[in-house]
C-alpha positions as protocol buffer text, in pm:
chain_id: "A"
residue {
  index: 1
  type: UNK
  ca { x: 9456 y: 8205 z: 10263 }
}
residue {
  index: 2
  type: UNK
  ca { x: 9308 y: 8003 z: 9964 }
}
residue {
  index: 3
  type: UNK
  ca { x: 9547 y: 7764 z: 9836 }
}
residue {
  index: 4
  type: UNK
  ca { x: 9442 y: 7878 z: 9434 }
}
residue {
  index: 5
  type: UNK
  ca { x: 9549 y: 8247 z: 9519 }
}
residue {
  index: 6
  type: UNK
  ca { x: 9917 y: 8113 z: 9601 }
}
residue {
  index: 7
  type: UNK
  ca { x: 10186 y: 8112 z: 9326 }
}
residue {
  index: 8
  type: UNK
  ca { x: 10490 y: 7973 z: 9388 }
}
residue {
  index: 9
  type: UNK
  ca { x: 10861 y: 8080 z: 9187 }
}
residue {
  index: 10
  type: UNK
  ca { x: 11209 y: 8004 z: 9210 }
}
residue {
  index: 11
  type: UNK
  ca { x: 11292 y: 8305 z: 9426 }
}
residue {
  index: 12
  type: UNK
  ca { x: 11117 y: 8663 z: 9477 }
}
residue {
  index: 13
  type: UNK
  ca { x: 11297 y: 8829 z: 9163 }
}
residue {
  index: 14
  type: UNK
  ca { x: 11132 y: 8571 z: 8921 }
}
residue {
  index: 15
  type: UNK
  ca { x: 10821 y: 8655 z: 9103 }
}
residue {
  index: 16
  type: UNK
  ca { x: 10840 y: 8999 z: 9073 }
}
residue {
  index: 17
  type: UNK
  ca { x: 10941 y: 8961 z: 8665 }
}
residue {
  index: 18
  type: UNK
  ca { x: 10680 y: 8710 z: 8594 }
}
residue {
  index: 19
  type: UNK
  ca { x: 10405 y: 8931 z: 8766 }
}
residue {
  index: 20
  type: UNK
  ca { x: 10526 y: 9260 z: 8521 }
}
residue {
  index: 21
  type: UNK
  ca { x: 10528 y: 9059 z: 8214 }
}
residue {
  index: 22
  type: UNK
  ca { x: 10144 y: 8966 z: 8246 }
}
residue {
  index: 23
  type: UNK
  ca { x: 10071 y: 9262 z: 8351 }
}
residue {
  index: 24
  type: UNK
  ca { x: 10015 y: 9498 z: 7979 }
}
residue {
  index: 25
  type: UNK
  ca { x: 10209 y: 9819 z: 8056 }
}
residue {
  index: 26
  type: UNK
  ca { x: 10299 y: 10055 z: 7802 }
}
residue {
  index: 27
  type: UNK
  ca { x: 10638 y: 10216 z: 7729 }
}
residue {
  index: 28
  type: UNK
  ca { x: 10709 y: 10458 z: 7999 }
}
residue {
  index: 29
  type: UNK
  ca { x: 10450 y: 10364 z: 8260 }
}
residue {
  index: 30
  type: UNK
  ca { x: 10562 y: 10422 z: 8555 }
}
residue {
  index: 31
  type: UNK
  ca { x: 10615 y: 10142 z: 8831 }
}
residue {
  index: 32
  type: UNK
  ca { x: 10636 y: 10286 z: 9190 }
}
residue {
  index: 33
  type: UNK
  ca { x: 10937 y: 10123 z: 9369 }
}
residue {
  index: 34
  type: UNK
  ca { x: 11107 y: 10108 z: 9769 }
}
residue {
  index: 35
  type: UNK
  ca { x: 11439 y: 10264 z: 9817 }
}
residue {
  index: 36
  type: UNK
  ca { x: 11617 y: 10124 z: 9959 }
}
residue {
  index: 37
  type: UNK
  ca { x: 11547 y: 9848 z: 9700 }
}
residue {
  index: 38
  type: UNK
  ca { x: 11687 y: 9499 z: 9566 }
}
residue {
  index: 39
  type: UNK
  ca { x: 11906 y: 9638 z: 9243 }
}
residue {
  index: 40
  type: UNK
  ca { x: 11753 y: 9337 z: 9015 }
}
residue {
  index: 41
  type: UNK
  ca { x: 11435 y: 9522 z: 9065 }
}
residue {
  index: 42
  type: UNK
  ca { x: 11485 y: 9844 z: 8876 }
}
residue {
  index: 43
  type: UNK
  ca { x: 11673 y: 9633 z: 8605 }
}
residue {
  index: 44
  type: UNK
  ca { x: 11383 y: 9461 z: 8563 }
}
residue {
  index: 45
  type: UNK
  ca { x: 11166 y: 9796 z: 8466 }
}
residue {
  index: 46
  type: UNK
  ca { x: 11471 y: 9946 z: 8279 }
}
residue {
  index: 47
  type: UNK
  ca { x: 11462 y: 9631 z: 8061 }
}
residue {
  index: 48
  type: UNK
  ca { x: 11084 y: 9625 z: 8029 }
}
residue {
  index: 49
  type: UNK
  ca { x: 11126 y: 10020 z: 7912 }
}
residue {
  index: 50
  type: UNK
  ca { x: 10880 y: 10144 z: 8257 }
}
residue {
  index: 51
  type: UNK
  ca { x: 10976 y: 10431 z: 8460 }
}
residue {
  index: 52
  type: UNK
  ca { x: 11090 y: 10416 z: 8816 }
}
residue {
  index: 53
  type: UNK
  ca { x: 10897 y: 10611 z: 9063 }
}
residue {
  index: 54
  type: UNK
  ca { x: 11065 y: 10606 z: 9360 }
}
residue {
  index: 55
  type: UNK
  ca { x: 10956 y: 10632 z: 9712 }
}
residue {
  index: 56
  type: UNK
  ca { x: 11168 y: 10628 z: 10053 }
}
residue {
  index: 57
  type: UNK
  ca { x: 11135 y: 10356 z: 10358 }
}
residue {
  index: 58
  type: UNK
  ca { x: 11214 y: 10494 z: 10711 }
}
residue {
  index: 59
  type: UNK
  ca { x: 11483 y: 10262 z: 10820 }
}
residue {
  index: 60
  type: UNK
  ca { x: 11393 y: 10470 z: 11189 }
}
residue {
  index: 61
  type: UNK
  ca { x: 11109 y: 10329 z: 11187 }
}
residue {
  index: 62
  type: UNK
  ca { x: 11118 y: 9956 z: 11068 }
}
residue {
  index: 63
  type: UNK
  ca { x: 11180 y: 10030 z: 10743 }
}
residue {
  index: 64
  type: UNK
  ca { x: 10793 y: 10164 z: 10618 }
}
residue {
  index: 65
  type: UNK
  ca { x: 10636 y: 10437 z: 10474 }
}
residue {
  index: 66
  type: UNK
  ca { x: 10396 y: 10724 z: 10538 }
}
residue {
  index: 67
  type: UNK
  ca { x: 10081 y: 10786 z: 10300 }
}
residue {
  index: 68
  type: UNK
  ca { x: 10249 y: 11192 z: 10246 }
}
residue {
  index: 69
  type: UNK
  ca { x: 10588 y: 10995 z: 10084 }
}
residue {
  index: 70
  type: UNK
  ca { x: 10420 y: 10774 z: 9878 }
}
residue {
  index: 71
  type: UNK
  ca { x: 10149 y: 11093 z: 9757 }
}
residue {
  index: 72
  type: UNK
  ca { x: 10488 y: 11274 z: 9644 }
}
């Protein structure tokens, strides 16, 4: 890890907000996001006008994903 690629916030939520706003989406993009998920998260895109896309974690199996779920 180099120490200039580590950015430090006051909690992951923050984080996750201060990475969309830099980032120059349009109205309606759409941001692909876990389910289950952290409910701040898709308040976050509803205020910034993006679309959810969600995609399902296997709580069977440690809570990931397969390539086909995140494809759909």
């Amino acid at each position: 890890v180099n120490q200039e690629n580590i950015f430090l916030t006051n909690g992951a939520s923050i984080g996750i907000s201060n990475i969309l706003n830099i980032i120059p989406f349009n109205k309606g993009f759409g941001v692909m996001l876990p389910i289950p998920q952290y409910p701040l998260y898709s308040a976050i895109l509803t205020l910034m006008e993006l679309t959810k896309i969600p995609y399902f974690l296997d709580e069977d199996n440690g809570w990931s994903t397969e390539i086909e779920e995140l494809e759909k």
